[in-house]
CSV table of C-alpha atoms in Angstrom, one decimal:
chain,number,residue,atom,x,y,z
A,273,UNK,CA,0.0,0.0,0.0
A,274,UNK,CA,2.7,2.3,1.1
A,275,UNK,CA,4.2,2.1,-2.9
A,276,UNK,CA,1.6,3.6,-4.2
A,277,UNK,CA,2.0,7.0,-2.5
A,278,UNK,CA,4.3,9.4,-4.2
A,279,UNK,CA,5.8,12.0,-2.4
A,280,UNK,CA,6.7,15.8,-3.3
A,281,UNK,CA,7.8,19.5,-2.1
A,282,UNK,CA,6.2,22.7,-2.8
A,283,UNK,CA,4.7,26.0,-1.5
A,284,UNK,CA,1.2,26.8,-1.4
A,285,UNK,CA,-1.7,29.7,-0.3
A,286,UNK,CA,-4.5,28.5,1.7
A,287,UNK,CA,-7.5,29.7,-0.5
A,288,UNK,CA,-10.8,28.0,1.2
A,289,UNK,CA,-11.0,24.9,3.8
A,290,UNK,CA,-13.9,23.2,5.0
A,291,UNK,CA,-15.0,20.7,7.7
A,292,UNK,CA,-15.3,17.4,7.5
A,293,UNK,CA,-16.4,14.8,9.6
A,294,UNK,CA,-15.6,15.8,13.0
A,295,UNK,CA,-12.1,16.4,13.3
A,296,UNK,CA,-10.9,16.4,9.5
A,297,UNK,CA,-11.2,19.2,7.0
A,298,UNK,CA,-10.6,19.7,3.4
A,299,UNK,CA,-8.0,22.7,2.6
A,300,UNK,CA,-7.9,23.8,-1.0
A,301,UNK,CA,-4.1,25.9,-1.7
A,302,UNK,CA,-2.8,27.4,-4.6
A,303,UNK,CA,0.2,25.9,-4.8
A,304,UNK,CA,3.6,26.6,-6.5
A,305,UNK,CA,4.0,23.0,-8.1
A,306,UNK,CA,0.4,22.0,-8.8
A,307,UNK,CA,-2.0,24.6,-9.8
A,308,UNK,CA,-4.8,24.3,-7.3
A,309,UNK,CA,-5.6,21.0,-5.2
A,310,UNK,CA,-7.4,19.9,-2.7
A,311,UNK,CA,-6.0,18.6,0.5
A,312,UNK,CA,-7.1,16.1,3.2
A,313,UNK,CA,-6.3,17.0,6.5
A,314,UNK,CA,-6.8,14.4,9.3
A,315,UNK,CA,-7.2,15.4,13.3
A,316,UNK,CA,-6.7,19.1,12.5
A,317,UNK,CA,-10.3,19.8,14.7
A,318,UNK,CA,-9.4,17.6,17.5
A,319,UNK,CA,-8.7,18.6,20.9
A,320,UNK,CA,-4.8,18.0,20.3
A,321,UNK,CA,-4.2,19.4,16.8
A,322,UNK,CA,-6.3,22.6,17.3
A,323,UNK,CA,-3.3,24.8,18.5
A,324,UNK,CA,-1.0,23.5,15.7
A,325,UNK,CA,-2.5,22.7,12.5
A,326,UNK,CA,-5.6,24.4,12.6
A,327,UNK,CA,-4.0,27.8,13.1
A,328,UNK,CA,-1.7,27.2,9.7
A,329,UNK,CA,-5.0,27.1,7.2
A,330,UNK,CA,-6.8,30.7,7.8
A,331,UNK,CA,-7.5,32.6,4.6
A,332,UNK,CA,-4.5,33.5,2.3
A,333,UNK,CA,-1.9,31.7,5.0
A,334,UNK,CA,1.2,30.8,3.1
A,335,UNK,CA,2.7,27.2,3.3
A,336,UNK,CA,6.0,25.1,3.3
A,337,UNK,CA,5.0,21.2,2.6
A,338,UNK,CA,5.5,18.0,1.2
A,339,UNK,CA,2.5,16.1,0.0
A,340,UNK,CA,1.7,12.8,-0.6
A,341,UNK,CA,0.0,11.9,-4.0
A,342,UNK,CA,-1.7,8.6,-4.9
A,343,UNK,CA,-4.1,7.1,-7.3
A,344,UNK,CA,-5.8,5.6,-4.9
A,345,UNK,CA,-7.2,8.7,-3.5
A,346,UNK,CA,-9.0,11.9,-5.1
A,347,UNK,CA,-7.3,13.7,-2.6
A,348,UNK,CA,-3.9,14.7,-1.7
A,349,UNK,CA,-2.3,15.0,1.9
A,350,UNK,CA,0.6,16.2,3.5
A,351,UNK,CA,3.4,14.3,5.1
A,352,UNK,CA,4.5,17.6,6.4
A,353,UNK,CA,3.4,21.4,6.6
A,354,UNK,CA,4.2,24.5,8.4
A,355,UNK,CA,4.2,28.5,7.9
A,356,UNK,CA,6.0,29.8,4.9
A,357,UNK,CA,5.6,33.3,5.6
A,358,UNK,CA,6.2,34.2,9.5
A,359,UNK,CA,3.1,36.7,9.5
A,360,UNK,CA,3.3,39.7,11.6
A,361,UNK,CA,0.1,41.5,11.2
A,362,UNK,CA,-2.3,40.0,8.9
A,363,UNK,CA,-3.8,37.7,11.9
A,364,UNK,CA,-3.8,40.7,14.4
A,365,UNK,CA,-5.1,43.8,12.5
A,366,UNK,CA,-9.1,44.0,11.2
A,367,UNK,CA,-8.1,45.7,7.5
A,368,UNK,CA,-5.3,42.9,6.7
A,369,UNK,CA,-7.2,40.3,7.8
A,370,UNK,CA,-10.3,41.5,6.0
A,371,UNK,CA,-8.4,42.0,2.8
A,372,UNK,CA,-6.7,38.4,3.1
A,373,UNK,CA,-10.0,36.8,3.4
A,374,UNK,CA,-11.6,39.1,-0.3
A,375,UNK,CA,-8.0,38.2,-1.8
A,376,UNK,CA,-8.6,34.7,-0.9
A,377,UNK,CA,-11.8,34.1,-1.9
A,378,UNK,CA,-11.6,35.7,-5.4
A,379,UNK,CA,-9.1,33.2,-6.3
A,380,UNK,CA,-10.5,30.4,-4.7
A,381,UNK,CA,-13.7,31.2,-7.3
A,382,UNK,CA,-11.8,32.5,-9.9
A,383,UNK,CA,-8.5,29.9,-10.4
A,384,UNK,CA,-9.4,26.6,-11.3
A,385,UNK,CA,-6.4,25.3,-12.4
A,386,UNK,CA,-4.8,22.2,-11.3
A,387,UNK,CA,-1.6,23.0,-13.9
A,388,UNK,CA,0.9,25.3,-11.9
A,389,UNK,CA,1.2,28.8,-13.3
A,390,UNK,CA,4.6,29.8,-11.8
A,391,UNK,CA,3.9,33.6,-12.1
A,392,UNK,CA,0.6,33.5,-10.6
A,393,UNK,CA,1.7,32.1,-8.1
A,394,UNK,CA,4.7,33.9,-7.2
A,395,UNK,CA,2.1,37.2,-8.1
A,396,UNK,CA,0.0,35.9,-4.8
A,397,UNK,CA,3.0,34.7,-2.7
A,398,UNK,CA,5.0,38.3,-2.8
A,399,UNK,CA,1.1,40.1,-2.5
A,400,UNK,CA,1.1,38.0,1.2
A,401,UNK,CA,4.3,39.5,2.1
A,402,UNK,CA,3.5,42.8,0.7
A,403,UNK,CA,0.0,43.1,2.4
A,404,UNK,CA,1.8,41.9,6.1
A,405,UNK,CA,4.5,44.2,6.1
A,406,UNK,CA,3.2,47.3,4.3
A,407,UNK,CA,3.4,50.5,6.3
A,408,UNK,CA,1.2,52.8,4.4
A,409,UNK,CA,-1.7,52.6,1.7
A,410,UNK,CA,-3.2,49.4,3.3
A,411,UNK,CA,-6.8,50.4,2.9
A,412,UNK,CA,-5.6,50.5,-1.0
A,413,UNK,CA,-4.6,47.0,-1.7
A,414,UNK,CA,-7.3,44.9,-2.1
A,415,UNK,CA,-7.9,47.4,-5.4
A,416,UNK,CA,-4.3,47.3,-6.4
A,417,UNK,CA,-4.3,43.6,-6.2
A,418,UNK,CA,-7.2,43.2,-7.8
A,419,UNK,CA,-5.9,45.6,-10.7
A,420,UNK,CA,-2.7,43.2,-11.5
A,421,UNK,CA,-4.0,40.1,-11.0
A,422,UNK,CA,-6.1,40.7,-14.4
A,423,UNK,CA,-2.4,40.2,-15.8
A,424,UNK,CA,-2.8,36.9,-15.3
A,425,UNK,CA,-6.4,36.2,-15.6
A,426,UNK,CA,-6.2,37.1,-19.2
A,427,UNK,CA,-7.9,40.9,-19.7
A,428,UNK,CA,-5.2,43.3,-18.2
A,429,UNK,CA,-5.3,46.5,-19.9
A,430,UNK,CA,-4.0,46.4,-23.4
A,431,UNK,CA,-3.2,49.9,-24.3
A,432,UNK,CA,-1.1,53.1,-22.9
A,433,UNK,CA,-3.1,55.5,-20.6
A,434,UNK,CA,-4.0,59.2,-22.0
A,435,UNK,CA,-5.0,61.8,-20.2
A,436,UNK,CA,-9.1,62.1,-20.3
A,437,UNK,CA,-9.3,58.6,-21.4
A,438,UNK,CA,-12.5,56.5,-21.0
A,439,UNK,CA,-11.7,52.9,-20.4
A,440,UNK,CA,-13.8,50.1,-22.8
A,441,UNK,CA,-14.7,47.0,-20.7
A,442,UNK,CA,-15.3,44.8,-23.3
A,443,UNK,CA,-12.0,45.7,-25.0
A,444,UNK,CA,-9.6,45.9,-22.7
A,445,UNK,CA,-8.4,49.4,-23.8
A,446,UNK,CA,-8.1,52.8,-22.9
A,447,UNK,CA,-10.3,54.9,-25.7
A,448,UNK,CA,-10.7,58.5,-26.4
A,449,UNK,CA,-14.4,58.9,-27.2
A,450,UNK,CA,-17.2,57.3,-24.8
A,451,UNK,CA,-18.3,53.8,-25.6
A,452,UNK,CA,-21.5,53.7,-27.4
A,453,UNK,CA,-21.9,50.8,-25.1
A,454,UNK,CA,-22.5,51.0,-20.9
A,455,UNK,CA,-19.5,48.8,-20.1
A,456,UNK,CA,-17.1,51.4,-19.5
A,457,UNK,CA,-15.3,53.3,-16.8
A,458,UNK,CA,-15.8,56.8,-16.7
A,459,UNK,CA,-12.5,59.1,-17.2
A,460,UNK,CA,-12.1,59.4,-13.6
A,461,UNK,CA,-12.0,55.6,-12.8
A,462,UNK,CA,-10.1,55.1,-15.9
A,463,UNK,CA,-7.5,57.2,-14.3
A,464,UNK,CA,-7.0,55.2,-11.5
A,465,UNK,CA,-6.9,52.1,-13.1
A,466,UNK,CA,-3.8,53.6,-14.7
A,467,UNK,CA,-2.7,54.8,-11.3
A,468,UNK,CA,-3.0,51.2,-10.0
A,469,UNK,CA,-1.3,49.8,-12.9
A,470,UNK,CA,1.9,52.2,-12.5
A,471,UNK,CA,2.0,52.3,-8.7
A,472,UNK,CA,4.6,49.7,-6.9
A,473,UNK,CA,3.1,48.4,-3.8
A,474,UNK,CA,4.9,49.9,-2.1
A,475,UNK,CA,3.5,53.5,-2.5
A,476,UNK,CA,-0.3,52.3,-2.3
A,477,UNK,CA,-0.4,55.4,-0.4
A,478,UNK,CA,0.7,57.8,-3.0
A,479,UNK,CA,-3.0,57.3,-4.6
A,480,UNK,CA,-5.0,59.2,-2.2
A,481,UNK,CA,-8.7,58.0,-1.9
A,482,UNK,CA,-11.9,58.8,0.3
A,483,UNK,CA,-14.3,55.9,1.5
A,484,UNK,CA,-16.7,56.9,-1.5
A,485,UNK,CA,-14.2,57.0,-4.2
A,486,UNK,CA,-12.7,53.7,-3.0
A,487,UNK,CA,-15.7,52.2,-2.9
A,488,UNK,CA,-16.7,53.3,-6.5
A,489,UNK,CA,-13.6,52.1,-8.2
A,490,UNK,CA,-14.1,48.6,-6.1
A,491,UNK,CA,-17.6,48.4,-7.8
A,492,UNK,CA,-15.9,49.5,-11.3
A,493,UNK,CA,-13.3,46.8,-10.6
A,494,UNK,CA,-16.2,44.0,-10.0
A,495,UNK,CA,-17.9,45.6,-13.2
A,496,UNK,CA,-14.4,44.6,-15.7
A,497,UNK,CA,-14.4,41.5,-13.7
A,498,UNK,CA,-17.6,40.1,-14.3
A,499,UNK,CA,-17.6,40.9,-17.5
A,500,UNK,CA,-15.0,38.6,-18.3
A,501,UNK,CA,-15.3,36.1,-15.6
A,502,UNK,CA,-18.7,35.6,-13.8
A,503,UNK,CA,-17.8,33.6,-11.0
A,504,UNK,CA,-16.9,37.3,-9.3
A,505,UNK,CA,-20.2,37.8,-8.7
A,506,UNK,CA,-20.1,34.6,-6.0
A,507,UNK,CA,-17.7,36.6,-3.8
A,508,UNK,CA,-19.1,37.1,-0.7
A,509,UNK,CA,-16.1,38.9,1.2
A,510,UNK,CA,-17.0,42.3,-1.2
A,511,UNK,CA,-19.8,42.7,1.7
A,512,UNK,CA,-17.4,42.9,4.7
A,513,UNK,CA,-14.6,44.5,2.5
A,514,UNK,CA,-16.8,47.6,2.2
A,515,UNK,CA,-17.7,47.9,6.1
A,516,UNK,CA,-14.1,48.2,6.5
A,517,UNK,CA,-13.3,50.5,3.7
């Protein structure tokens, strides 16, 4: 039986877990080596594991691992696991955590996967970092991350910024004249997708914003979203992202 277990290395993101059974759950990561999978993980709810394992998968957690892979099973497991990314603030401040739970349930809906993509991947893993130790701008991110990871979704912007622009949804571009169509974003929201698109993370807080104007671009983001991939519309974190924001 035990021959029929291959074993391998990798990093992954905690995007989603679930119970099951009593003390089990299923954990489904982003991981560096295997696209998206699903992971069995046994005793993590008992009395015992709860202040080791359990703590590891919370929403956009980074991982070290090795997993076991068989052809026996659906799912994979882990022979070993612990934190890949020491986190610092993301478990103890409201905005981070807030942000890393959107952040992890828009890819959990929206990357389905199971090839690796080795720049996706190394996209989300440097965002975690980024989010945890940013100093400024954090009230920012969730709409600068949402702005790059289009890059590798498939519809970042296609075009160079001008100055009064209006932004065409269905094309991906950066137009002079309105849209004779409603799926655009007005010159105002085009010009902070251009900010977003220029700004390192690092300066998130170079792009000043009020509640209102962040929470318009956020709905101008989900708007270019859905437009090219429905399953945004699922996200249920948007609620509590704007009660923070």
């Amino acid at each position: 039986m035990a021959g029929t277990f291959r074993t391998y290395k990798g990093h992954g993101i905690v995007l989603h877990s679930l119970k099951y059974g009593d003390s089990s759950m299923v954990v489904h990561l982003l991981t560096d080596v295997r696209g998206r999978q699903s992971y069995m993980v046994q005793g993590v709810r008992s009395g015992r594991g709860r202040g080791s394992k359990l703590a590891l998968f919370q929403p956009l957690f980074a991982l070290e691992f090795e997993g076991l892979d068989s052809t026996r099973q659906q799912m994979h497991r882990f022979k070993e696991v612990q934190s890949g990314i020491i986190l610092q603030h993301i478990p103890f401040d409201v905005r981070r955590s807030t942000i890393a739970l959107f952040m992890a349930e828009v890819l959990y809906r929206l990357v389905r996967e199971s090839e690796p993509d080795p720049l996706l991947f190394d996209f989300v893993w440097e965002s975690v970092g980024a989010l945890d130790t940013l100093d400024e701008g954090v009230a920012n991110f969730h709409l600068w991350f949402l702005v790059n990871l289009s890059r590798f979704l498939g519809f970042f912007p296609g075009n160079r910024y001008r100055a009064d622009d209006w932004f065409d949804i269905r094309e991906g571009q950066y137009v002079s004249l309105r849209p004779s169509h409603p799926m655009a974003m007005e010159p105002a929201m085009a010009r902070l997708l251009n900010d977003f698109v220029e700004c390192d993370v690092r300066c998130l807080a170079e792009i000043g914003l009020n509640r209102g104007q962040r929470s318009a671009f956020l709905e101008a983001l989900l708007s270019y979203y859905g437009y090219h991939l429905d399953a945004i519309h699922a996200v249920q974190s948007v609620r509590i992202l704007q009660e923070v924001f």
